[in-house]
Backbone atoms as SQL, in Angstrom:
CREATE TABLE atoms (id INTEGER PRIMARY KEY, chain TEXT, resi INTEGER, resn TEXT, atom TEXT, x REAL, y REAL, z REAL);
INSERT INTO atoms VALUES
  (1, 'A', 1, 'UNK', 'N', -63.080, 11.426, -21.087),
  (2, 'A', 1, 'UNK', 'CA', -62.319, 12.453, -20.389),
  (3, 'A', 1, 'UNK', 'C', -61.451, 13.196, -21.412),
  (4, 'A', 2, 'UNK', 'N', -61.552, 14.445, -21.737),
  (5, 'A', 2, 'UNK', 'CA', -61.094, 15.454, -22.461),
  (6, 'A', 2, 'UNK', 'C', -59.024, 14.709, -22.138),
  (7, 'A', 3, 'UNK', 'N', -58.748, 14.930, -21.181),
  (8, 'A', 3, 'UNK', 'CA', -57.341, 15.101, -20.867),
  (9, 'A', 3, 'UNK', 'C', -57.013, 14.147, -21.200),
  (10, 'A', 4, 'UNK', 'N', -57.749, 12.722, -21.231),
  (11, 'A', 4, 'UNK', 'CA', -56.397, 11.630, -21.769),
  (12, 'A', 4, 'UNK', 'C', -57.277, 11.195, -23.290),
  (13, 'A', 5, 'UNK', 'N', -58.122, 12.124, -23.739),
  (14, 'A', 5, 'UNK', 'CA', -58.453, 11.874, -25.223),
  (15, 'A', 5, 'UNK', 'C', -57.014, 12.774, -25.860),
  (16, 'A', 6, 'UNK', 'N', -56.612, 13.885, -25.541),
  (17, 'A', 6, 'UNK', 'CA', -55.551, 14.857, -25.471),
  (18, 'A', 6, 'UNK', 'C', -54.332, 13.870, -25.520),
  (19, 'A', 7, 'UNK', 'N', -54.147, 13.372, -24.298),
  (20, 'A', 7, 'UNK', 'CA', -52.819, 12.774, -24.465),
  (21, 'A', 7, 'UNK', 'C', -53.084, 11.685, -25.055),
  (22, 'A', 8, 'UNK', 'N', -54.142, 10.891, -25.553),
  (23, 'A', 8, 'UNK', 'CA', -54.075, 9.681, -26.270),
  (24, 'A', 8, 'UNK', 'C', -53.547, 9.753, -28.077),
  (25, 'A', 9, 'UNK', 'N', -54.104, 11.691, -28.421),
  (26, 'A', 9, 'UNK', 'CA', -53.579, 11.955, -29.784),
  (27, 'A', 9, 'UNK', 'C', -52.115, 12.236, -29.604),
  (28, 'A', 10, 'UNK', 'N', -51.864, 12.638, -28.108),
  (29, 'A', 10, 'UNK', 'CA', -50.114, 12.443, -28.170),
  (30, 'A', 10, 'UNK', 'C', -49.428, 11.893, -28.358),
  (31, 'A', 11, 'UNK', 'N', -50.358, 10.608, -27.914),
  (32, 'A', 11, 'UNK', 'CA', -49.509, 9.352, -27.906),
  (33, 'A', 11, 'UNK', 'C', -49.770, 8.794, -29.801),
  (34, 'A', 12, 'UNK', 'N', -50.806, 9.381, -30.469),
  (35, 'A', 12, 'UNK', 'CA', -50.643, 8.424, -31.845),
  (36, 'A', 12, 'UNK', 'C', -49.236, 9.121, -32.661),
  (37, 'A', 13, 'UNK', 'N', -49.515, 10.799, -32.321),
  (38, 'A', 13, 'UNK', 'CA', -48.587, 11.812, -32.825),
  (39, 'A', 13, 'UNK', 'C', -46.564, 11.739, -32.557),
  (40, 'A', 14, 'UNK', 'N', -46.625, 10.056, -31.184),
  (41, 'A', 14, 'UNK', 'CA', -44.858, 10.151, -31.252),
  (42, 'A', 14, 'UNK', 'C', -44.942, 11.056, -30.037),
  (43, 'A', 15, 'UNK', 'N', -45.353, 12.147, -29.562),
  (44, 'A', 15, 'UNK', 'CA', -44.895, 13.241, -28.441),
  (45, 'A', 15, 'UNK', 'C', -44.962, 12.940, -26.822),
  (46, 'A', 16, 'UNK', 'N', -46.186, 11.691, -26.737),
  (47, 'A', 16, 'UNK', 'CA', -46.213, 11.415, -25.374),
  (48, 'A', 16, 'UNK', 'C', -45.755, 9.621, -25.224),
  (49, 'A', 17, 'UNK', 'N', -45.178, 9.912, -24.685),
  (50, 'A', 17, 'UNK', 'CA', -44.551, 8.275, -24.267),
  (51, 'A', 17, 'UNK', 'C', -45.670, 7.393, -23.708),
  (52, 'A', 18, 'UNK', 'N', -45.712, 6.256, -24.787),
  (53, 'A', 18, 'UNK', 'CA', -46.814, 5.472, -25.066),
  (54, 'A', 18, 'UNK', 'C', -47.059, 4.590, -23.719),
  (55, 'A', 19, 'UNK', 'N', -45.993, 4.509, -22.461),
  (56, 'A', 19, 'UNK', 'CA', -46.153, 3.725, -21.471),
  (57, 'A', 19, 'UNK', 'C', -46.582, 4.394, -20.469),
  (58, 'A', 20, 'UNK', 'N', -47.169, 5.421, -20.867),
  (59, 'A', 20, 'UNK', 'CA', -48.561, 6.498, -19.455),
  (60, 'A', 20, 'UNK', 'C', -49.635, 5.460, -19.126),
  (61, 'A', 21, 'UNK', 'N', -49.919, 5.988, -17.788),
  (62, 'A', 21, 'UNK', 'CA', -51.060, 5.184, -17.532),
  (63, 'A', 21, 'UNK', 'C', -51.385, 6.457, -17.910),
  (64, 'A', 22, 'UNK', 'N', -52.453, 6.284, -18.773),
  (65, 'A', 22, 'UNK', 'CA', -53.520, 7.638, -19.223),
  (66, 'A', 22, 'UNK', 'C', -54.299, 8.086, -18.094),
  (67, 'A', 23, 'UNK', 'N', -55.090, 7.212, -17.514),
  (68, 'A', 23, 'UNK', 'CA', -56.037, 7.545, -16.474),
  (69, 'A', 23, 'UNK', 'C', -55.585, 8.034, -15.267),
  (70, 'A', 24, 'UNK', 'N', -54.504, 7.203, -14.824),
  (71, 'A', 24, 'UNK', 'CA', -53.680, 7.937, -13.825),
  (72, 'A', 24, 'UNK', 'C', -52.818, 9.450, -13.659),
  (73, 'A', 25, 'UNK', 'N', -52.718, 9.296, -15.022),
  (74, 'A', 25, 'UNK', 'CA', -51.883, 10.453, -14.984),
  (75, 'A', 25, 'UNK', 'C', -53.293, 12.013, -15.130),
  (76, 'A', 26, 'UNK', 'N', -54.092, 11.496, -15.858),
  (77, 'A', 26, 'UNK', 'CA', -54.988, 12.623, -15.852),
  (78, 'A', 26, 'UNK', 'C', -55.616, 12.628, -13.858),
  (79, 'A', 27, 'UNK', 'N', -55.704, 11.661, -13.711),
  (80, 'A', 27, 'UNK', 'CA', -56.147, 12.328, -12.417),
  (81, 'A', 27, 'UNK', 'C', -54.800, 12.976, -11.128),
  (82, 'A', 28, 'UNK', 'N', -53.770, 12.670, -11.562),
  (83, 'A', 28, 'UNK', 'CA', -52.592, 12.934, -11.130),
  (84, 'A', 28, 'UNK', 'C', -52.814, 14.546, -10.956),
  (85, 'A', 29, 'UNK', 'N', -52.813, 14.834, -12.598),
  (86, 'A', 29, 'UNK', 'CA', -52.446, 16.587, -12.847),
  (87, 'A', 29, 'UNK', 'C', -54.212, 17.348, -12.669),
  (88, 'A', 30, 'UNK', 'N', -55.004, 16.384, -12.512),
  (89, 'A', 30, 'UNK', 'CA', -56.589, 17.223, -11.865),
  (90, 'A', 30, 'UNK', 'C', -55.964, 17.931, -10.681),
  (91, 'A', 31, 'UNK', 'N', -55.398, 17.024, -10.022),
  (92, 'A', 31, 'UNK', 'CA', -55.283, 16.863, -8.167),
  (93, 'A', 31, 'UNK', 'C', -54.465, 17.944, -8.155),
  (94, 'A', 32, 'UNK', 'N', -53.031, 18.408, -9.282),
  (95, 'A', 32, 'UNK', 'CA', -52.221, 19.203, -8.721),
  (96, 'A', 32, 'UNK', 'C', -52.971, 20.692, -8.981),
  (97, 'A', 33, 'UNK', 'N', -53.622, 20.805, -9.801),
  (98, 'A', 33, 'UNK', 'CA', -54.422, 22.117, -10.203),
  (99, 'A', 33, 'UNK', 'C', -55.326, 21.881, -9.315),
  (100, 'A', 34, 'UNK', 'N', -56.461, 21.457, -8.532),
  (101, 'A', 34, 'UNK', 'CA', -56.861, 21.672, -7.948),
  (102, 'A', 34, 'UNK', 'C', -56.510, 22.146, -6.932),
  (103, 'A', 35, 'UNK', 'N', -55.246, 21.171, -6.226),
  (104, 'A', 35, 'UNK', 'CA', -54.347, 21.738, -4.871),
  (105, 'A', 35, 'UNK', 'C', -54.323, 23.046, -5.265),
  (106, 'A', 36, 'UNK', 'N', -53.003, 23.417, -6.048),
  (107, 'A', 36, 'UNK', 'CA', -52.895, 24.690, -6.361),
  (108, 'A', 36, 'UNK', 'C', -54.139, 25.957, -6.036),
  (109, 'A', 37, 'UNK', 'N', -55.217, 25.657, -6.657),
  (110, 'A', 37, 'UNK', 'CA', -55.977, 26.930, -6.769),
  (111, 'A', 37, 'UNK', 'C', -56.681, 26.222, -4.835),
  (112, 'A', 38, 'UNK', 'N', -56.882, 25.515, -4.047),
  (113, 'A', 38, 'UNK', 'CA', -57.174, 25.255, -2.861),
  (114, 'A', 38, 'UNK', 'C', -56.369, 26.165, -1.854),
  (115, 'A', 39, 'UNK', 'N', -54.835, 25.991, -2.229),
  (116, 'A', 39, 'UNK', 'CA', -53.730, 26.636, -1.183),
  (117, 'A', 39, 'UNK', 'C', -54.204, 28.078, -1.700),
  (118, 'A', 40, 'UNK', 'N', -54.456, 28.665, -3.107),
  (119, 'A', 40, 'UNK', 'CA', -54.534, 29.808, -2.954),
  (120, 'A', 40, 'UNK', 'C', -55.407, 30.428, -2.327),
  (121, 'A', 41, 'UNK', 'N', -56.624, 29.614, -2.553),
  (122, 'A', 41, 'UNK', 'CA', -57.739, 29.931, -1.719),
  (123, 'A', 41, 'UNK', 'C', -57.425, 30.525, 0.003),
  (124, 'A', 42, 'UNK', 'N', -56.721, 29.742, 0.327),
  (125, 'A', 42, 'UNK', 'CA', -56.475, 29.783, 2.080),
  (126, 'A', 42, 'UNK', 'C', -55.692, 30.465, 1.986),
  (127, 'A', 43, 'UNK', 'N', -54.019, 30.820, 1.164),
  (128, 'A', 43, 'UNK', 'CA', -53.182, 31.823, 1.092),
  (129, 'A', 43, 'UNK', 'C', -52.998, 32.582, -0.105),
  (130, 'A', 44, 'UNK', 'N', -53.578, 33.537, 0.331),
  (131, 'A', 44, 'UNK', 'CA', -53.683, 34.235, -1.128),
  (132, 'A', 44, 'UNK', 'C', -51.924, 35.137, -1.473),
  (133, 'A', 45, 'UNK', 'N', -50.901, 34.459, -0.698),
  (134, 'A', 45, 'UNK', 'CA', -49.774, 34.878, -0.820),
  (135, 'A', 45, 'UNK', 'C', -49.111, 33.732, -1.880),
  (136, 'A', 46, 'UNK', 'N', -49.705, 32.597, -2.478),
  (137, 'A', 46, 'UNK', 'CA', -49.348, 31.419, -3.410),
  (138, 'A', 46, 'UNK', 'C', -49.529, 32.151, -4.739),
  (139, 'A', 47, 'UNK', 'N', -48.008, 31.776, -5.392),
  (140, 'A', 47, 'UNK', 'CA', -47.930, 32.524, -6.446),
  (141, 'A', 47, 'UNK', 'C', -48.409, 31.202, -7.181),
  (142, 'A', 48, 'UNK', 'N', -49.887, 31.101, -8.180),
  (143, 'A', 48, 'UNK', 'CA', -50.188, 30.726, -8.744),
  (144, 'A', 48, 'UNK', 'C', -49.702, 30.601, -10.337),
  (145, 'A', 49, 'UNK', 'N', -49.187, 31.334, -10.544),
  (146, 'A', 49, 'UNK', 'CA', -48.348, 31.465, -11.770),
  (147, 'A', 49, 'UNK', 'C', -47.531, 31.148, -12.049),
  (148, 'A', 50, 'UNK', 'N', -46.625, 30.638, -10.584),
  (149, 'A', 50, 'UNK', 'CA', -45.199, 29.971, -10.568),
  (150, 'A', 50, 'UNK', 'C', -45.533, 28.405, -10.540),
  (151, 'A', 51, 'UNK', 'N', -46.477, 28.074, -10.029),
  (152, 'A', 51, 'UNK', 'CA', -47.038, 27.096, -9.562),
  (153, 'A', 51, 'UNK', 'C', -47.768, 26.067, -10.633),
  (154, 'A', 52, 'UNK', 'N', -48.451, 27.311, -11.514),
  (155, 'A', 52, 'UNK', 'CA', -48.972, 26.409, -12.751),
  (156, 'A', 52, 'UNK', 'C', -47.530, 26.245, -13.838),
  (157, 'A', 53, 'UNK', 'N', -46.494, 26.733, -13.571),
  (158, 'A', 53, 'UNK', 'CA', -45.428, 26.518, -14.203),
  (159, 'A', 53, 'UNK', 'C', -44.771, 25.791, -13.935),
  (160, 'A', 54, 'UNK', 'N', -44.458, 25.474, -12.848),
  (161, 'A', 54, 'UNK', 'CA', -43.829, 24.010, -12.288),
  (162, 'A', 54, 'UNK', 'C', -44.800, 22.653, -12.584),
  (163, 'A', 55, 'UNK', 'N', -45.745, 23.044, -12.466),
  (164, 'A', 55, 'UNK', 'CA', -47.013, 21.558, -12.958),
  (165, 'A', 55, 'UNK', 'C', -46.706, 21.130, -14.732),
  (166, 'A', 56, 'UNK', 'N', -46.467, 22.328, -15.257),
  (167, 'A', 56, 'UNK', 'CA', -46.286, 22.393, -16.488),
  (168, 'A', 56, 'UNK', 'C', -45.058, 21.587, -16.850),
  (169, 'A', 57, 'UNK', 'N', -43.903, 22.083, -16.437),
  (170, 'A', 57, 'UNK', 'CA', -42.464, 21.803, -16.559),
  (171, 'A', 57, 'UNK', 'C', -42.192, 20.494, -16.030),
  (172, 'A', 58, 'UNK', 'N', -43.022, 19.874, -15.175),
  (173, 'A', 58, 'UNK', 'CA', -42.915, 18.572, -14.426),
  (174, 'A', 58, 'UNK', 'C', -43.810, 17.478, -15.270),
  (175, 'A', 59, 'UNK', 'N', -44.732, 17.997, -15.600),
  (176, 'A', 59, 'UNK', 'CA', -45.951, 16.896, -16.775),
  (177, 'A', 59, 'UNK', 'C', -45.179, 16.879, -18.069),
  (178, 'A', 60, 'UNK', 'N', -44.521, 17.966, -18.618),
  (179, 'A', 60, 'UNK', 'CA', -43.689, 17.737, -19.591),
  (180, 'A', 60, 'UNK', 'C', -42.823, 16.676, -19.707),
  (181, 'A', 61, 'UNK', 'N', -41.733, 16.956, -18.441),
  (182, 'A', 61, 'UNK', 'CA', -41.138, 15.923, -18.256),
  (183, 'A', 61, 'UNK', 'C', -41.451, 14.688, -18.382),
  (184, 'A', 62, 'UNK', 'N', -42.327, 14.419, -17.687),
  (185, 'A', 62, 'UNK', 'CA', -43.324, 12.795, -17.083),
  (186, 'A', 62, 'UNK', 'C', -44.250, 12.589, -18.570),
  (187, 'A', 63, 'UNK', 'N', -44.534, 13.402, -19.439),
  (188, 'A', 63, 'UNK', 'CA', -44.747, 12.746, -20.728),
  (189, 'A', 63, 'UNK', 'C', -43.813, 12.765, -22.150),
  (190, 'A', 64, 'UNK', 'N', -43.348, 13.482, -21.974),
  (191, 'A', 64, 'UNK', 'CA', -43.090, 13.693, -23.297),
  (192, 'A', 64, 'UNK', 'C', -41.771, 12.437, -23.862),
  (193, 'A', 65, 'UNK', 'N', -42.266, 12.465, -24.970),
  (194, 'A', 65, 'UNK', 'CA', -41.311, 11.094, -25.428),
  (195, 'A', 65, 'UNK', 'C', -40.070, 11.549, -26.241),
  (196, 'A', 66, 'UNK', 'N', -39.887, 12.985, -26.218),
  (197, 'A', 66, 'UNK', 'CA', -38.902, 13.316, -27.206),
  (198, 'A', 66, 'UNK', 'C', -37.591, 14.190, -25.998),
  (199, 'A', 67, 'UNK', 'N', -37.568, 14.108, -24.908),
  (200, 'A', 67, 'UNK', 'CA', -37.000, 14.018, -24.190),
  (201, 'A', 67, 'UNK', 'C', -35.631, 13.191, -23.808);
């Protein structure tokens, strides 16, 4: 899986906090991008842009080890 080969070089690099469940968390942030582009689907009034920014700003949080 691309996403936790990604965060696994995070984790050699110091940047992602080594106590992720890798697997979990990649299917965590599948689910929220998927939701996302689903609700837009049905409301095309979902600001997707705000939305992939909060996913962003929240996975940051939930990994990063320099926090």
């Amino acid at each position: 899986d691309m996403i936790i080969e990604l965060l696994e070089s995070g984790q050699e690099a110091g940047e992602v906090k080594a106590d992720i469940d890798l697997k979990s968390f990649s299917y965590m942030y599948m689910g929220m991008l998927r939701g996302i582009g689903s609700q837009h689907l049905i409301d095309k009034t979902v600001d997707i842009d705000a939305a992939y920014d909060m996913i962003t700003s929240t996975c940051t949080q939930v990994l990063s080890a320099r926090i």
